[in-house]
Coordinates of C-alpha atoms and ligand atoms in Angstrom, one line a residue:
M1 CA -132.5 -43.5 84.2
I2 CA -130.8 -41.2 86.7
F3 CA -132.8 -38.0 86.9
T4 CA -132.9 -35.6 89.9
V5 CA -135.4 -32.8 90.6
A6 CA -133.9 -30.5 93.3
I7 CA -136.4 -28.2 95.0
D8 CA -135.2 -25.6 97.5
G9 CA -136.9 -22.7 99.2
P10 CA -138.0 -21.2 102.5
A11 CA -140.6 -22.7 104.8
A12 CA -144.2 -23.0 103.6
A13 CA -143.4 -21.7 100.1
G14 CA -145.1 -24.8 98.5
K15 CA -142.2 -27.1 98.1
G16 CA -143.9 -30.1 99.7
T17 CA -147.1 -29.8 97.6
I18 CA -145.0 -29.4 94.4
S19 CA -142.5 -32.2 95.3
R20 CA -145.3 -34.7 96.1
A21 CA -147.1 -33.8 92.8
V22 CA -144.0 -34.0 90.7
A23 CA -143.0 -37.4 92.2
E24 CA -146.5 -38.8 91.6
R25 CA -146.8 -37.4 88.0
F26 CA -143.5 -38.7 86.8
G27 CA -143.2 -41.8 89.0
F28 CA -140.1 -40.6 90.9
A29 CA -139.1 -41.3 94.5
H30 CA -139.6 -38.4 96.9
L31 CA -137.5 -37.3 100.0
D32 CA -138.6 -34.4 102.2
T33 CA -135.1 -33.6 103.6
G34 CA -136.5 -31.2 106.2
L35 CA -137.7 -34.4 108.0
L36 CA -134.1 -35.5 108.5
Y37 CA -133.3 -32.2 110.4
R38 CA -136.6 -32.2 112.2
A39 CA -135.9 -35.7 113.5
V40 CA -132.4 -34.8 114.6
G41 CA -133.8 -31.8 116.5
A42 CA -136.5 -33.9 118.1
I43 CA -134.2 -36.7 119.3
G44 CA -132.3 -34.3 121.5
G45 CA -128.9 -35.0 123.1
D46 CA -125.9 -34.5 121.0
P47 CA -127.2 -33.5 117.5
A48 CA -124.2 -34.9 115.6
L49 CA -124.6 -38.3 117.3
A50 CA -128.3 -38.2 116.5
A51 CA -127.6 -37.4 112.9
R52 CA -125.1 -40.3 112.5
A53 CA -127.5 -42.8 114.1
L54 CA -130.6 -41.6 112.3
A55 CA -132.9 -44.5 111.4
P56 CA -136.1 -44.7 109.3
A57 CA -138.3 -45.0 112.4
D58 CA -137.1 -41.6 113.6
L59 CA -138.6 -40.0 110.5
A60 CA -142.0 -41.6 111.3
R61 CA -142.4 -39.8 114.6
D62 CA -145.7 -37.9 114.8
D63 CA -144.3 -34.8 116.5
L64 CA -142.1 -33.5 113.6
R65 CA -144.6 -31.1 112.0
S66 CA -145.0 -28.6 114.8
L67 CA -143.6 -25.0 114.8
A68 CA -141.3 -26.0 117.7
A69 CA -139.9 -29.0 115.7
G70 CA -139.2 -26.6 112.7
Q71 CA -137.3 -24.2 115.0
A72 CA -135.4 -27.1 116.6
A73 CA -134.5 -28.4 113.1
S74 CA -133.2 -25.0 111.9
R75 CA -131.0 -24.8 115.1
V76 CA -129.4 -28.2 114.5
A77 CA -129.1 -27.5 110.8
V78 CA -126.4 -24.9 111.4
I79 CA -124.0 -27.5 112.8
P80 CA -121.6 -28.7 110.1
E81 CA -121.2 -32.2 111.6
V82 CA -125.0 -32.7 111.5
R83 CA -125.1 -31.7 107.8
A84 CA -122.1 -33.8 106.9
A85 CA -123.7 -36.9 108.5
L86 CA -126.7 -36.5 106.3
V87 CA -125.0 -35.9 102.9
D88 CA -124.3 -39.4 101.7
F89 CA -127.9 -40.7 102.3
Q90 CA -129.3 -37.7 100.4
R91 CA -126.9 -38.0 97.5
R92 CA -127.6 -41.8 97.1
F93 CA -131.3 -41.0 97.2
A94 CA -130.9 -38.3 94.6
R95 CA -129.0 -40.5 92.1
Q96 CA -131.0 -43.7 92.6
P97 CA -132.2 -45.3 89.3
G98 CA -135.7 -44.3 88.2
G99 CA -135.7 -40.6 89.2
A100 CA -135.9 -38.7 92.5
V101 CA -137.4 -35.5 93.8
L102 CA -135.7 -34.0 96.9
D103 CA -137.0 -30.9 98.6
G104 CA -135.1 -28.8 101.2
R105 CA -132.7 -25.9 101.5
D106 CA -129.4 -27.0 99.9
I107 CA -130.4 -29.7 97.4
G108 CA -129.4 -27.8 94.2
T109 CA -126.5 -26.0 95.8
V110 CA -124.8 -28.7 97.9
I111 CA -126.4 -32.1 97.8
C112 CA -127.0 -32.5 94.0
P113 CA -125.7 -29.5 92.0
E114 CA -125.8 -31.8 88.9
A115 CA -129.6 -32.2 89.2
E116 CA -131.3 -32.3 85.9
V117 CA -134.0 -29.8 87.2
K118 CA -133.4 -27.2 89.9
L119 CA -136.3 -25.2 91.3
Y120 CA -136.3 -22.4 93.8
V121 CA -139.8 -22.1 95.2
T122 CA -140.6 -19.0 97.2
A123 CA -143.4 -16.6 98.3
S124 CA -143.7 -13.5 100.5
A125 CA -143.1 -14.1 104.2
E126 CA -146.7 -12.9 104.9
T127 CA -148.2 -15.4 102.5
R128 CA -146.1 -18.3 103.8
A129 CA -146.9 -17.4 107.4
H130 CA -150.6 -17.3 106.6
R131 CA -150.4 -20.8 105.0
R132 CA -148.6 -22.1 108.0
W133 CA -151.1 -20.5 110.4
L134 CA -154.0 -22.3 108.5
E135 CA -152.2 -25.6 109.3
V136 CA -151.1 -25.0 112.9
G137 CA -153.4 -22.2 114.2
G138 CA -152.4 -20.2 117.2
D139 CA -151.3 -16.6 117.2
A140 CA -150.8 -15.3 113.6
G141 CA -148.3 -12.7 114.6
Q142 CA -146.2 -15.3 116.4
V143 CA -146.3 -17.6 113.3
L144 CA -145.1 -14.7 111.1
A145 CA -142.3 -14.0 113.6
E146 CA -141.2 -17.6 113.6
V147 CA -141.2 -17.8 109.8
K148 CA -139.0 -14.7 109.6
E149 CA -136.7 -16.0 112.3
R150 CA -136.3 -19.4 110.6
D151 CA -135.7 -17.6 107.2
A152 CA -133.0 -15.5 108.7
R153 CA -131.3 -18.4 110.3
D154 CA -131.5 -20.6 107.2
M155 CA -130.2 -17.8 104.9
S156 CA -127.4 -16.4 107.0
R157 CA -125.7 -19.6 108.2
A158 CA -122.2 -20.3 107.1
E159 CA -122.8 -23.9 106.1
A160 CA -125.1 -24.5 103.1
P161 CA -127.1 -21.3 103.4
L162 CA -130.5 -21.2 101.7
K163 CA -130.2 -19.4 98.3
P164 CA -131.2 -20.3 94.7
A165 CA -128.8 -22.7 93.0
A166 CA -127.0 -21.6 89.8
G167 CA -129.4 -22.2 87.0
A168 CA -132.4 -22.7 89.2
L169 CA -135.9 -21.8 87.9
V170 CA -137.5 -19.5 90.5
I171 CA -141.2 -20.1 91.1
D172 CA -142.8 -17.4 93.2
T173 CA -146.1 -18.9 94.5
T174 CA -147.3 -15.7 96.3
A175 CA -150.1 -15.1 93.8
M176 CA -150.4 -18.7 92.5
T177 CA -152.9 -21.4 93.4
A178 CA -151.3 -24.8 94.3
D179 CA -152.4 -26.2 91.0
Q180 CA -150.7 -23.4 89.1
A181 CA -147.5 -23.9 91.0
V182 CA -147.6 -27.6 90.4
E183 CA -148.1 -27.1 86.7
A184 CA -145.2 -24.6 86.4
A185 CA -142.9 -27.2 88.1
C186 CA -144.2 -30.1 86.0
A187 CA -143.7 -28.1 82.8
A188 CA -140.1 -27.6 83.7
V189 CA -139.6 -31.3 84.6
A190 CA -141.3 -32.4 81.4
A191 CA -139.0 -30.2 79.3
A192 CA -135.9 -31.4 81.0
L193 CA -137.0 -35.0 80.6
R194 CA -137.5 -34.6 76.8
A195 CA -134.0 -33.1 76.6
H196 CA -132.6 -35.9 78.7
R197 CA -133.9 -38.8 76.6
Ligands
C5P1 O1 -138.5 -27.9 105.2 P1 -138.7 -27.9 106.7 O2 -139.4 -26.7 107.2 O3 -139.2 -29.2 107.2 O4 -137.2 -27.8 107.3 C1 -136.9 -27.6 108.7 C2 -135.6 -27.0 108.9 O5 -134.6 -27.9 108.5 C3 -135.3 -25.8 108.0 O6 -135.8 -24.5 108.6 C4 -133.8 -25.8 107.8 O7 -133.1 -25.2 108.9 C5 -133.5 -27.3 107.9 N1 -133.2 -27.9 106.6 C6 -131.9 -27.7 106.0 N2 -131.6 -28.3 104.9 C7 -132.5 -29.0 104.2 C8 -133.8 -29.2 104.7 C9 -134.1 -28.6 105.9 O8 -131.1 -27.0 106.6 N3 -132.1 -29.6 103.0

């Protein structure tokens, strides 16, 4: 069975939690595509060369989760050659037999517009910054400023800007618990699976 769940949205909206839960519930493979861009940003040097040479070990670095790595990722993510180098791997992952969940910024719009389920997971900037601050600590005002800066860069870039895909179900997690968000996503996946079979 080929079945893709495409999950897009801004930083700290809940994509990761939802993606992992959907993958586990339905037995699908999961790819956090943000890690690809974080790794390219962390490697340094020429970003296009780094993207073309990206290897699995690069995704296992332990320094990819920091605010700085997120900022570096969004800076290399505006480069068309970087995005182009990562397309084939993501498309193959999306259409592998057995089902796949991919989360990122352009999965339903560019990587896999034919996905059987497209979700756009969002929340207010303040809520997302607070969640990120609980993870990373530091100065709350600076975390909010970084979230807004990254949103602006991701949404305004020319290449694959962040926006809801056509036909995407929007899940606003601002006033939801993680469990409620996961259930909303799983209900959409279960309905699409019934229609698919
Ligand atoms: O999701 P995460 O915060 O790990 O993503 C880091 C950055 O990588 C994003 O801010 C965005 O600029 C970029 N990205 C992207 N396309 C994706 C996934 C991430 O441009 N599919």
